[in-house]
């Protein structure tokens, strides 16, 4: 293990490379990365890096976003099969048809989409800034929000905006909606509950909290929002409703606290596809480059730049 870590670090220096890892990556990848974060944070790092090579340890749409933001960099993904169930719920043709049904509407696309979908959008958002982006759009404008219906319902509820919402979902977060929170509350009565807005339970908890329990200890956050909350919280017990990969980072930040996933089965198999061996091979041979065609990249850069300007 130490040998491959040493080789990755050597290659990184030799090639002037930076390793970006999402919060859902396996612990070994998070530990060797230069930056670990959510989609927004990693996009910001990709935009400002001085590295010649960006190795994106995440899923394919994230590497595409880095390629769009930094067209002069070589962007690598250690496993090109690392896709996203949410991103696959809509393609550019479907979006174009939807736009024709709602002429003049503003298209707000979650960053969990393909480059082609971004190119047909007006704004991109992440779970960190979706509310702020929607609030920045004139109230008289109709909004088409895609593809995650749970994040869309959450944003609509917080902002009070009447939005058309695409019927997509992350297969991991959607399953969390089936969790019995009464049971979780009984097991951890003193815990803070941190819930990702992509979860099937997020809107129900926020709008119909009395169906579950007193929501005073429930907080809806992006993954980076969870990180920041734990840093500042005095609590010593947290129940986490998102992909379990984030627990590794939380434990590193505040090891004296206890962390419990709402479900041990909240695992994204795509996020777990990248290993140290694949990272090493990708960096060694500079293989699996992700390069968005310039015509698409130019159009997609507009909504991404708007996203990055609203934080």
Coordinates of N, CA and C in Angstrom, one line a residue, residues 4-119:
X4 N 2.5 2.1 -3.5 CA 1.6 2.7 -4.5 C 1.3 4.2 -4.2
X5 N 1.2 4.4 -2.9 CA 1.0 5.8 -2.4 C 2.2 6.7 -2.7
X6 N 3.4 6.1 -2.5 CA 4.6 6.9 -2.8 C 4.7 7.1 -4.3
X7 N 4.3 6.2 -5.1 CA 4.4 6.3 -6.6 C 3.4 7.3 -7.0
X8 N 2.2 7.3 -6.5 CA 1.2 8.3 -6.9 C 1.7 9.7 -6.5
X9 N 2.3 9.9 -5.4 CA 2.8 11.2 -5.0 C 4.0 11.6 -5.8
X10 N 4.8 10.7 -6.2 CA 5.9 11.0 -7.1 C 5.4 11.4 -8.5
X11 N 4.5 10.7 -9.0 CA 3.9 11.0 -10.3 C 3.2 12.4 -10.3
X12 N 2.6 12.6 -9.2 CA 1.8 13.9 -9.1 C 2.8 15.1 -9.2
X13 N 3.9 15.0 -8.5 CA 4.9 16.1 -8.6 C 5.5 16.1 -10.0
X14 N 5.9 15.0 -10.5 CA 6.5 14.9 -11.9 C 5.6 15.5 -12.9
X15 N 4.3 15.3 -12.9 CA 3.4 15.7 -13.9 C 2.7 17.0 -13.6
X16 N 3.0 17.6 -12.4 CA 2.3 18.8 -12.0 C 0.8 18.5 -12.0
X17 N 0.4 17.5 -11.3 CA -1.0 17.0 -11.2 C -1.6 17.4 -9.9
X18 N -2.9 17.5 -9.9 CA -3.7 17.7 -8.7 C -4.8 16.6 -8.6
X19 N -5.0 16.1 -7.5 CA -6.0 15.0 -7.3 C -7.2 15.6 -6.5
X20 N -8.4 15.6 -7.2 CA -9.6 16.0 -6.5 C -10.5 14.8 -6.2
X21 N -11.0 14.8 -5.0 CA -11.8 13.6 -4.6 C -13.2 14.1 -4.0
X22 N -14.2 13.4 -4.4 CA -15.5 13.8 -3.8 C -15.7 13.1 -2.5
X23 N -16.5 13.7 -1.7 CA -16.8 13.2 -0.3 C -17.2 11.8 -0.2
X24 N -17.7 11.2 -1.3 CA -18.2 9.9 -1.3 C -17.2 8.8 -1.7
X25 N -16.0 9.3 -2.0 CA -14.9 8.3 -2.5 C -14.5 7.5 -1.3
X26 N -13.8 6.3 -1.6 CA -13.3 5.4 -0.6 C -12.3 6.1 0.2
X27 N -12.1 5.7 1.5 CA -11.1 6.4 2.4 C -9.7 6.6 1.8
X28 N -9.2 5.6 1.1 CA -7.8 5.7 0.6 C -7.7 6.8 -0.4
X29 N -8.7 7.0 -1.2 CA -8.7 8.0 -2.2 C -8.8 9.4 -1.6
X30 N -9.7 9.5 -0.6 CA -9.8 10.8 0.1 C -8.5 11.2 0.8
X31 N -7.8 10.2 1.4 CA -6.6 10.4 2.1 C -5.5 10.9 1.2
X32 N -5.4 10.5 0.0 CA -4.3 10.9 -0.9 C -4.6 12.1 -1.7
X33 N -5.9 12.5 -1.7 CA -6.3 13.7 -2.6 C -5.8 15.0 -2.0
X34 N -5.6 15.9 -2.9 CA -5.1 17.3 -2.6 C -6.3 18.1 -2.0
X35 N -7.5 17.8 -2.6 CA -8.7 18.4 -2.1 C -9.9 17.4 -2.1
X36 N -10.6 17.5 -1.0 CA -11.8 16.6 -0.9 C -13.0 17.6 -0.7
X37 N -14.1 17.3 -1.4 CA -15.2 18.2 -1.2 C -16.4 17.8 -1.9
X38 N -17.4 18.7 -2.0 CA -18.6 18.4 -2.7 C -18.5 18.9 -4.2
X39 N -19.5 18.8 -5.0 CA -19.4 19.2 -6.4 C -19.0 20.7 -6.6
X40 N -19.6 21.5 -5.8 CA -19.3 23.0 -5.9 C -17.9 23.2 -5.5
X41 N -17.4 22.7 -4.4 CA -16.0 23.0 -3.9 C -15.0 22.4 -4.9
X42 N -15.3 21.3 -5.5 CA -14.3 20.7 -6.4 C -14.3 21.4 -7.7
X43 N -15.5 21.9 -8.1 CA -15.5 22.8 -9.3 C -14.7 24.0 -9.1
X44 N -14.8 24.6 -8.0 CA -14.1 25.8 -7.7 C -12.6 25.5 -7.7
X45 N -12.2 24.4 -7.2 CA -10.8 24.0 -7.2 C -10.3 23.8 -8.6
X46 N -11.1 23.2 -9.4 CA -10.7 22.9 -10.8 C -10.6 24.2 -11.6
X47 N -11.4 25.2 -11.2 CA -11.3 26.5 -11.9 C -10.1 27.3 -11.6
X48 N -9.5 27.1 -10.4 CA -8.4 28.0 -9.9 C -7.0 27.3 -9.9
X49 N -7.0 26.0 -10.2 CA -5.8 25.2 -10.0 C -4.7 25.7 -11.0
X50 N -3.4 25.6 -10.6 CA -2.3 25.9 -11.5 C -1.7 24.6 -12.1
X51 N -2.3 23.5 -11.7 CA -1.8 22.2 -12.2 C -2.0 22.0 -13.7
X52 N -1.2 21.2 -14.3 CA -1.4 20.8 -15.7 C -2.3 19.7 -15.9
X53 N -2.4 18.8 -14.9 CA -3.3 17.7 -15.0 C -4.2 17.6 -13.8
X54 N -5.5 17.4 -14.0 CA -6.5 17.2 -13.0 C -6.9 15.8 -13.0
X55 N -6.7 15.1 -11.9 CA -7.2 13.7 -11.8 C -8.5 13.8 -10.9
X56 N -9.6 13.5 -11.5 CA -10.9 13.7 -10.8 C -11.4 12.4 -10.3
X57 N -11.3 12.2 -9.0 CA -11.8 11.0 -8.4 C -13.3 11.2 -8.0
X58 N -14.1 11.0 -8.9 CA -15.6 11.2 -8.7 C -16.3 10.4 -9.7
X59 N -17.4 11.0 -10.3 CA -18.1 10.4 -11.4 C -18.0 11.2 -12.6
X60 N -18.4 10.7 -13.7 CA -18.1 11.2 -15.0 C -18.5 12.7 -15.2
X61 N -19.7 13.0 -14.8 CA -20.1 14.4 -15.0 C -19.3 15.4 -14.3
X62 N -18.6 15.0 -13.2 CA -17.8 15.9 -12.5 C -16.5 16.2 -13.3
X63 N -15.9 15.1 -13.9 CA -14.8 15.3 -14.7 C -15.1 16.2 -15.9
X64 N -16.3 16.0 -16.5 CA -16.7 16.8 -17.6 C -16.8 18.3 -17.2
X65 N -17.3 18.5 -16.0 CA -17.4 19.9 -15.5 C -16.0 20.5 -15.4
X66 N -15.1 19.8 -14.9 CA -13.7 20.2 -14.7 C -13.1 20.5 -16.1
X67 N -13.4 19.7 -17.1 CA -12.9 19.9 -18.5 C -13.5 21.2 -19.0
X68 N -14.8 21.5 -18.8 CA -15.4 22.7 -19.3 C -14.8 23.9 -18.6
X69 N -14.6 23.8 -17.3 CA -14.1 25.0 -16.6 C -12.6 25.3 -17.0
X70 N -11.8 24.2 -17.1 CA -10.4 24.3 -17.4 C -10.0 23.7 -18.7
X71 N -10.4 24.2 -19.8 CA -10.1 23.6 -21.1 C -8.7 23.4 -21.5
X72 N -7.8 24.2 -20.8 CA -6.4 24.1 -21.1 C -5.7 23.0 -20.2
X73 N -6.5 22.4 -19.3 CA -5.9 21.3 -18.5 C -6.2 19.9 -19.1
X74 N -5.4 19.0 -18.7 CA -5.8 17.6 -19.0 C -6.5 17.0 -17.9
X75 N -7.7 16.6 -18.1 CA -8.6 16.1 -17.0 C -8.7 14.6 -17.2
X76 N -8.3 13.8 -16.1 CA -8.4 12.4 -16.2 C -9.4 11.9 -15.2
X77 N -10.1 10.8 -15.5 CA -10.9 10.0 -14.5 C -10.4 8.6 -14.5
X78 N -10.0 8.1 -13.3 CA -9.4 6.8 -13.2 C -10.2 5.6 -13.6
X79 N -11.5 5.8 -13.7 CA -12.4 4.8 -14.2 C -13.5 5.4 -15.0
X80 N -13.5 5.3 -16.4 CA -14.5 5.9 -17.2 C -15.9 5.4 -17.1
X81 N -16.0 4.2 -16.4 CA -17.3 3.7 -16.2 C -18.0 4.2 -14.9
X82 N -17.4 5.1 -14.2 CA -18.0 5.7 -13.0 C -19.0 6.7 -13.5
X83 N -20.2 6.3 -13.6 CA -21.3 7.1 -14.0 C -22.2 7.7 -12.9
X84 N -23.4 8.1 -13.2 CA -24.3 8.6 -12.2 C -25.7 8.3 -12.6
X85 N -26.4 7.6 -11.7 CA -27.8 7.3 -12.0 C -28.7 8.5 -12.2
X86 N -28.4 9.6 -11.4 CA -29.2 10.8 -11.5 C -29.0 11.5 -12.9
X87 N -27.7 11.6 -13.3 CA -27.4 12.3 -14.5 C -28.1 11.6 -15.7
X88 N -28.2 10.3 -15.6 CA -28.8 9.5 -16.7 C -30.3 9.6 -16.8
X89 N -30.9 10.3 -15.9 CA -32.4 10.4 -16.0 C -32.9 11.4 -17.0
X90 N -32.0 12.2 -17.6 CA -32.4 13.2 -18.6 C -31.2 13.4 -19.6
X91 N -31.6 13.5 -20.9 CA -30.5 13.8 -21.9 C -30.9 15.1 -22.6
X92 N -30.0 15.5 -23.5 CA -30.2 16.8 -24.1 C -31.5 16.9 -25.0
X93 N -31.8 15.8 -25.7 CA -33.0 15.7 -26.5 C -34.3 15.9 -25.6
X94 N -34.3 15.2 -24.5 CA -35.4 15.3 -23.6 C -35.6 16.8 -23.1
X95 N -34.5 17.4 -22.7 CA -34.5 18.7 -22.2 C -35.0 19.7 -23.3
X96 N -34.5 19.5 -24.5 CA -35.0 20.4 -25.6 C -36.5 20.3 -25.8
X97 N -37.0 19.1 -25.8 CA -38.4 18.9 -25.9 C -39.2 19.6 -24.8
X98 N -38.6 19.4 -23.6 CA -39.3 20.0 -22.4 C -39.3 21.6 -22.5
X99 N -38.2 22.1 -23.0 CA -38.1 23.6 -23.2 C -39.2 24.1 -24.2
X100 N -39.4 23.3 -25.2 CA -40.4 23.7 -26.2 C -41.8 23.7 -25.6
X101 N -42.1 22.9 -24.6 CA -43.4 22.9 -23.9 C -43.5 24.1 -23.0
X102 N -42.4 24.7 -22.7 CA -42.5 25.9 -21.7 C -41.6 27.0 -22.3
X103 N -42.0 27.6 -23.4 CA -41.2 28.7 -24.0 C -41.0 29.8 -23.1
X104 N -39.7 30.3 -23.0 CA -39.4 31.5 -22.2 C -39.0 31.1 -20.8
X105 N -39.1 29.8 -20.4 CA -38.8 29.4 -19.0 C -37.2 29.4 -18.8
X106 N -36.8 29.6 -17.6 CA -35.4 29.6 -17.2 C -35.1 28.1 -16.8
X107 N -34.0 27.6 -17.4 CA -33.7 26.2 -17.1 C -32.6 26.2 -16.1
X108 N -32.9 25.5 -14.9 CA -31.9 25.4 -13.8 C -31.6 23.9 -13.7
X109 N -30.3 23.6 -14.0 CA -29.9 22.2 -14.0 C -28.9 21.9 -12.9
X110 N -29.2 20.9 -12.1 CA -28.3 20.4 -11.1 C -27.0 20.0 -11.8
X111 N -25.9 20.2 -11.1 CA -24.6 19.9 -11.8 C -24.5 18.4 -12.1
X112 N -25.3 17.6 -11.5 CA -25.4 16.1 -11.8 C -26.1 15.9 -13.1
X113 N -25.5 16.4 -14.2 CA -26.0 16.2 -15.5 C -24.9 16.2 -16.5
X114 N -25.2 15.7 -17.7 CA -24.1 15.6 -18.7 C -23.8 17.0 -19.3
X115 N -22.7 17.1 -20.0 CA -22.3 18.4 -20.6 C -23.3 18.8 -21.6
X116 N -23.9 17.9 -22.3 CA -24.9 18.2 -23.3 C -26.1 18.9 -22.7
X117 N -26.5 18.4 -21.5 CA -27.7 19.0 -20.8 C -27.3 20.3 -20.3
X118 N -26.1 20.5 -19.7 CA -25.6 21.8 -19.3 C -25.7 22.8 -20.4
X119 N -25.3 22.4 -21.6 CA -25.2 23.3 -22.7 C -26.6 23.8 -23.1

